[in-house]
Backbone as JSON, one array per atom type, in Angstrom:
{
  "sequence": "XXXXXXXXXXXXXXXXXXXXXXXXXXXXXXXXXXXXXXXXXXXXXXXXXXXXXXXXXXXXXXXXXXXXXXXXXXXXXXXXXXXXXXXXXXXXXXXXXXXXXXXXXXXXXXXXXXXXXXXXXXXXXX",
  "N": [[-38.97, -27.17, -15.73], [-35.62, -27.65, -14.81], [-32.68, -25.86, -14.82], [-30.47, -27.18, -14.69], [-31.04, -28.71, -17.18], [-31.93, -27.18, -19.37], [-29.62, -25.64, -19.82], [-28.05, -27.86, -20.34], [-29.33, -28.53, -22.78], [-28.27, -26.39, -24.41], [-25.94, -26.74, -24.35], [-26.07, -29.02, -25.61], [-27.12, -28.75, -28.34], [-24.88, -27.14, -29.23], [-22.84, -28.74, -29.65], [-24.41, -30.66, -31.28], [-23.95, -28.68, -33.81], [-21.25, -28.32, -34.36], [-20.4, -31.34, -34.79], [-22.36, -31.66, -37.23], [-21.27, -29.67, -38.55], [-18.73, -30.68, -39.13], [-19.15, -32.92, -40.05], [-21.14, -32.98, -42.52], [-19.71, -31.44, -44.77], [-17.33, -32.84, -44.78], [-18.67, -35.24, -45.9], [-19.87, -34.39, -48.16], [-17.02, -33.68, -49.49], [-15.73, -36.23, -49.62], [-17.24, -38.46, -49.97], [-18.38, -40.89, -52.53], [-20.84, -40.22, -54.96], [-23.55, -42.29, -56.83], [-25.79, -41.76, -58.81], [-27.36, -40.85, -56.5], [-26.83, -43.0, -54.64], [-24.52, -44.11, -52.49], [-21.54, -45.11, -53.79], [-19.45, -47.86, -52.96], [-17.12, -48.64, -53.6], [-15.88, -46.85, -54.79], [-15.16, -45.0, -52.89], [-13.26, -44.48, -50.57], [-12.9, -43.79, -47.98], [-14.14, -44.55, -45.63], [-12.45, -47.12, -45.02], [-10.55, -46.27, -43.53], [-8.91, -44.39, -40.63], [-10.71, -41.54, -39.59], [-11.74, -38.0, -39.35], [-14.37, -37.85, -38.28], [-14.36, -39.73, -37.35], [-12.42, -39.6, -34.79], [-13.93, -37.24, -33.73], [-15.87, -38.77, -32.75], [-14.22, -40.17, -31.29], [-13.61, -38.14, -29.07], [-15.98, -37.07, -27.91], [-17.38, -39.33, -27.19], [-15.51, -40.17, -24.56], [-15.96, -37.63, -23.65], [-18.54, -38.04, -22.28], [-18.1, -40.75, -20.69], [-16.91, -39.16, -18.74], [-19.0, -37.44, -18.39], [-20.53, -39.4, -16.85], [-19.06, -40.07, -14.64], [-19.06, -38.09, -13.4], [-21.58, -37.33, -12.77], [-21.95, -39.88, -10.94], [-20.34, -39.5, -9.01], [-21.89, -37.32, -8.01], [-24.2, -38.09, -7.14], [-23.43, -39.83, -5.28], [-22.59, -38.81, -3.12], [-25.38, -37.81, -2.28], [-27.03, -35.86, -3.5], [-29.75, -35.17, -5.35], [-31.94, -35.13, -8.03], [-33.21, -32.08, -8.13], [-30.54, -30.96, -8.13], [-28.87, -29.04, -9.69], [-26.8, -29.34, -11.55], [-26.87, -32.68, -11.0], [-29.16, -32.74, -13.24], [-28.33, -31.29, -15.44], [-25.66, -33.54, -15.95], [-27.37, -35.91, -16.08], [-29.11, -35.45, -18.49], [-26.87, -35.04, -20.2], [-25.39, -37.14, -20.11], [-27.48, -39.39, -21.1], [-27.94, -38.3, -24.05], [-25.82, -38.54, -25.11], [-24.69, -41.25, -24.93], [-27.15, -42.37, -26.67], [-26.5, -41.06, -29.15], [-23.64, -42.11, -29.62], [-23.42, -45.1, -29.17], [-25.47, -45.04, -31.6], [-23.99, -44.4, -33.91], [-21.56, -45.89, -33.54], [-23.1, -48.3, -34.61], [-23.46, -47.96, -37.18], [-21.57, -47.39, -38.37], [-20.01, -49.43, -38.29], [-21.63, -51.02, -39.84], [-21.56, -49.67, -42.65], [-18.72, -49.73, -42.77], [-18.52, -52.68, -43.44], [-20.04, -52.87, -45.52], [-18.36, -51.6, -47.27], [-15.92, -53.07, -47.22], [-17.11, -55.21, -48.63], [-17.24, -54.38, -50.77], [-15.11, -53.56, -51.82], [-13.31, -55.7, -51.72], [-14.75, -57.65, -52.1], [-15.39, -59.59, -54.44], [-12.98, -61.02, -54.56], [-13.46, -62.21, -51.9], [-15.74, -63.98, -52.52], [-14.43, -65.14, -54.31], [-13.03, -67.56, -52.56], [-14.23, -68.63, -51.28]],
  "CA": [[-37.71, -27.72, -16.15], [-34.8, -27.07, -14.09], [-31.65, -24.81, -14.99], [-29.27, -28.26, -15.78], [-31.76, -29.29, -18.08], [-32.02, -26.32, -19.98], [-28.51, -25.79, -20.4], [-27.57, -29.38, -21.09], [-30.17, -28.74, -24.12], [-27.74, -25.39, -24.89], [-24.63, -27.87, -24.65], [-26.13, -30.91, -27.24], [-27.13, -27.68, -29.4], [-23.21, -26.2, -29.68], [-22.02, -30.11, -29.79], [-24.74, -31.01, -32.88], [-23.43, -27.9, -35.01], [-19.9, -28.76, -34.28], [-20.53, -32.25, -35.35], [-22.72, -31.13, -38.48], [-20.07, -28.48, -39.01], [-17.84, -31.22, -39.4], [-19.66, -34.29, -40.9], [-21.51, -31.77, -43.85], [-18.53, -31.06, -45.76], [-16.77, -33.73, -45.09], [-19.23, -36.19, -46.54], [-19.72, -34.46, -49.28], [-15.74, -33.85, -50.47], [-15.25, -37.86, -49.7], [-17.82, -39.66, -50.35], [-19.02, -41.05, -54.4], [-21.92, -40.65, -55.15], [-23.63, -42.11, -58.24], [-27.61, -41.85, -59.26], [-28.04, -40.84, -55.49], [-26.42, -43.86, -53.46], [-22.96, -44.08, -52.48], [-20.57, -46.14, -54.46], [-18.63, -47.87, -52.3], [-16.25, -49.11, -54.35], [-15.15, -45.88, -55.16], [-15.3, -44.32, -51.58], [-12.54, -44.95, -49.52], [-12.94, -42.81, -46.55], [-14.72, -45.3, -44.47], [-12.12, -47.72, -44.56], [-9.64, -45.42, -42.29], [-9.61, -43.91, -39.17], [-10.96, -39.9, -40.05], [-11.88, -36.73, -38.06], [-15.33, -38.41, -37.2], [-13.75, -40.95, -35.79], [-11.85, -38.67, -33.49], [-14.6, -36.56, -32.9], [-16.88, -39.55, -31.75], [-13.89, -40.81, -29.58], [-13.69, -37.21, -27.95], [-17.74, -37.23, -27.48], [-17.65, -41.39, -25.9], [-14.51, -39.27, -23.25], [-16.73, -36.6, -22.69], [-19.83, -39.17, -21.98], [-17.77, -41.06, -19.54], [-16.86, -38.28, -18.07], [-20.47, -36.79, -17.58], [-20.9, -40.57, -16.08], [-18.55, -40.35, -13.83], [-19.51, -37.17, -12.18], [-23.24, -37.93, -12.26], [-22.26, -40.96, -10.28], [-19.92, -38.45, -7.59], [-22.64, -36.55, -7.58], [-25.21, -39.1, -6.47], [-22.87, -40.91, -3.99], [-22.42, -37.24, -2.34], [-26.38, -37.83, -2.0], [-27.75, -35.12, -4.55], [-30.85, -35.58, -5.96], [-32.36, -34.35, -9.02], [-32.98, -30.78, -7.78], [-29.82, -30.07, -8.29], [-28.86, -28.43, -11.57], [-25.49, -30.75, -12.0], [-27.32, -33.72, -11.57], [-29.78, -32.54, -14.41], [-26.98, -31.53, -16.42], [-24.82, -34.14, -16.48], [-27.83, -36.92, -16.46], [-29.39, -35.4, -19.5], [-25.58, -35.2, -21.66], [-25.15, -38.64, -20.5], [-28.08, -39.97, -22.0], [-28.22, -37.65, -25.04], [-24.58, -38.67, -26.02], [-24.83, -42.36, -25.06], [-27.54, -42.59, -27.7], [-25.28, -40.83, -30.01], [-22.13, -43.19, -29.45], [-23.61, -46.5, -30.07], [-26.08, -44.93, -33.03], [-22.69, -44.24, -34.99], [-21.28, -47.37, -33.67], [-24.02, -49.23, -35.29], [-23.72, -47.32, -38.41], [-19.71, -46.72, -38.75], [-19.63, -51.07, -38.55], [-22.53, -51.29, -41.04], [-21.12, -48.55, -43.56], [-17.28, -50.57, -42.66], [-18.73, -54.0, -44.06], [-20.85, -52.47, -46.93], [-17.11, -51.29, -48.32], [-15.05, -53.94, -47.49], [-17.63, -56.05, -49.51], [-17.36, -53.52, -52.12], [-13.88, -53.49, -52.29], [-12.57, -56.98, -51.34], [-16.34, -59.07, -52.79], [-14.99, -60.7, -55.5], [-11.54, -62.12, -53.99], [-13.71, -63.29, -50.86], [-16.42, -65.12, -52.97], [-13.6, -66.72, -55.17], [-12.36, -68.07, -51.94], [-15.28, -69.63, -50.71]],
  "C": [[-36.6, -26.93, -15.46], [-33.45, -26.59, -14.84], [-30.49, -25.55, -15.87], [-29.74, -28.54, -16.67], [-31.43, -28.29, -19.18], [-30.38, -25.63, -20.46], [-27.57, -26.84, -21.04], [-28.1, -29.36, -22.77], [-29.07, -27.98, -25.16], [-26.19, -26.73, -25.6], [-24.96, -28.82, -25.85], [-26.41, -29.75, -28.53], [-25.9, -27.72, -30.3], [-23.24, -28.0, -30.2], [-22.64, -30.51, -30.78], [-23.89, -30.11, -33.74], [-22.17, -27.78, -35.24], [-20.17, -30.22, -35.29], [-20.99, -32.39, -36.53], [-21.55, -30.57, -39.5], [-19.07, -29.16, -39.74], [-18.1, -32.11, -40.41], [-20.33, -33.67, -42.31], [-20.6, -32.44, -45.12], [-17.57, -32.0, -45.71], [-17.25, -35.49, -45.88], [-19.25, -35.96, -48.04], [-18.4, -33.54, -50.06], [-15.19, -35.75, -50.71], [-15.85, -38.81, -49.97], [-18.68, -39.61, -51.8], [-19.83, -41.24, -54.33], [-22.55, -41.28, -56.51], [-25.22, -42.49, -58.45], [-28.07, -41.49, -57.28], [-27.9, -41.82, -54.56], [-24.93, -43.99, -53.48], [-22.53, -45.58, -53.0], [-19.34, -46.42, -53.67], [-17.06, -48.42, -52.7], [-14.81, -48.15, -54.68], [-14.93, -45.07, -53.83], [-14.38, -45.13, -50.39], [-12.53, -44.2, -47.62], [-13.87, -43.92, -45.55], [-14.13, -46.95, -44.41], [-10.83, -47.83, -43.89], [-10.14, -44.76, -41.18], [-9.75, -42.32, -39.77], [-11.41, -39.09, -38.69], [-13.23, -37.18, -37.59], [-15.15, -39.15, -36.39], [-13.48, -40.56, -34.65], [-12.94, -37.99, -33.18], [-15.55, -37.57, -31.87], [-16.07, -40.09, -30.94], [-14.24, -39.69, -28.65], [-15.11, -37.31, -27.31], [-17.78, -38.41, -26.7], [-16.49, -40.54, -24.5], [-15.28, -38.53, -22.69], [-17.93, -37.34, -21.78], [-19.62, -39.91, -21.02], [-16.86, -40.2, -18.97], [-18.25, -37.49, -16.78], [-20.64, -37.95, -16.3], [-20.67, -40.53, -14.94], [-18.97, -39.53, -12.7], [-21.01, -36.84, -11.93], [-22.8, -39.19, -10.86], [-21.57, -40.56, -8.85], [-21.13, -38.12, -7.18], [-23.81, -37.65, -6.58], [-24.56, -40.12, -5.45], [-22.6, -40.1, -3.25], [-24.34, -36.89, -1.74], [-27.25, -36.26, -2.25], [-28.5, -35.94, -5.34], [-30.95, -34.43, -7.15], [-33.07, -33.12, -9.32], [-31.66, -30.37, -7.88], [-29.31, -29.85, -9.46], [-27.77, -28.9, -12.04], [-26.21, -31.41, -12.33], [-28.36, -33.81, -12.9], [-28.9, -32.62, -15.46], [-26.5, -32.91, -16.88], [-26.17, -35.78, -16.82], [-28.42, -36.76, -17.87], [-28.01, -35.64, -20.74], [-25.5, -36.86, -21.43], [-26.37, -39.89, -21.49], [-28.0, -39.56, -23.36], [-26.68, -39.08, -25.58], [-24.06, -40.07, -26.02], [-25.4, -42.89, -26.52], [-27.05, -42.28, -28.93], [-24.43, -41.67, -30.99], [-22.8, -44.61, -29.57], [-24.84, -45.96, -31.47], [-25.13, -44.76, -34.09], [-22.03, -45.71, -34.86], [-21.97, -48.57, -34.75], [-23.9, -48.73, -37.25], [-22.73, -47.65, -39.16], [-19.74, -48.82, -38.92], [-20.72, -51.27, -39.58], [-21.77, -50.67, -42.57], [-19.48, -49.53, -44.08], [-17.36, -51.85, -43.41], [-19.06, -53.7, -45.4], [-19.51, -52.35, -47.81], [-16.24, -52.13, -48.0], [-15.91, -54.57, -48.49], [-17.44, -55.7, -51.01], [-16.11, -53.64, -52.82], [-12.87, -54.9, -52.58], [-13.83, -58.26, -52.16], [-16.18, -59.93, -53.21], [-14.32, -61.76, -55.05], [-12.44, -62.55, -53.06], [-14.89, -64.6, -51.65], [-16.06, -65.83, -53.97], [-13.19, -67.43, -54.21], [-12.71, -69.14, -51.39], [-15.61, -71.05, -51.21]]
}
């Protein structure tokens, strides 16, 4: 395993326990819980923009970032011996998968509480 690799691993390390660091304690001051599932009714925090939000835009910036200079790098005709292109191809995948696994989540989580909050008035409307 080459040198980018192995520090790319160091990099998604720092960048989980940042993200942990953050998401932790902020889940549990904002979000209701009751018998062990969140009450969305009572849980407003996921129908504003919050500091995950911002952190997962900064992370999707950094991601097309890596992109971009993976894709210098390989039009400069570096191959995967070199400890950039390791680098930056491993963050770009890592943090791709990331950025749409929250995507998928953050719009699931977003419906679950509008339904919660709005339910009634939309299925008197219907």
């Amino acid at each position: 395993m080459g040198i980018g690799f192995i520090v790319s691993f160091i990099v998604i390390g720092v960048w989980t326990i940042i993200i942990l660091g953050i998401t932790i304690p902020m889940n549990k001051k904002y979000v209701v819980r009751e018998n062990g599932k969140i009450n969305y009714k009572k849980t407003t925090i996921y129908l504003r923009w919050n500091v995950f939000d911002t952190l997962t835009l900064v992370i999707a910036i950094y991601t097309i970032l890596c992109v971009q200079a993976l894709n210098m790098l390989l039009s400069f005709s570096q191959t995967i011996e070199n400890p950039y292109v390791q680098f930056f191809t491993n963050q770009s995948q890592a943090w791709v998968i990331v950025i749409v696994a929250y995507l998928v989540s953050r719009v699931s989580i977003t419906l679950k509480s509008i339904k919660a909050h709005w339910g009634d008035e939309l299925d008197d409307k219907q």
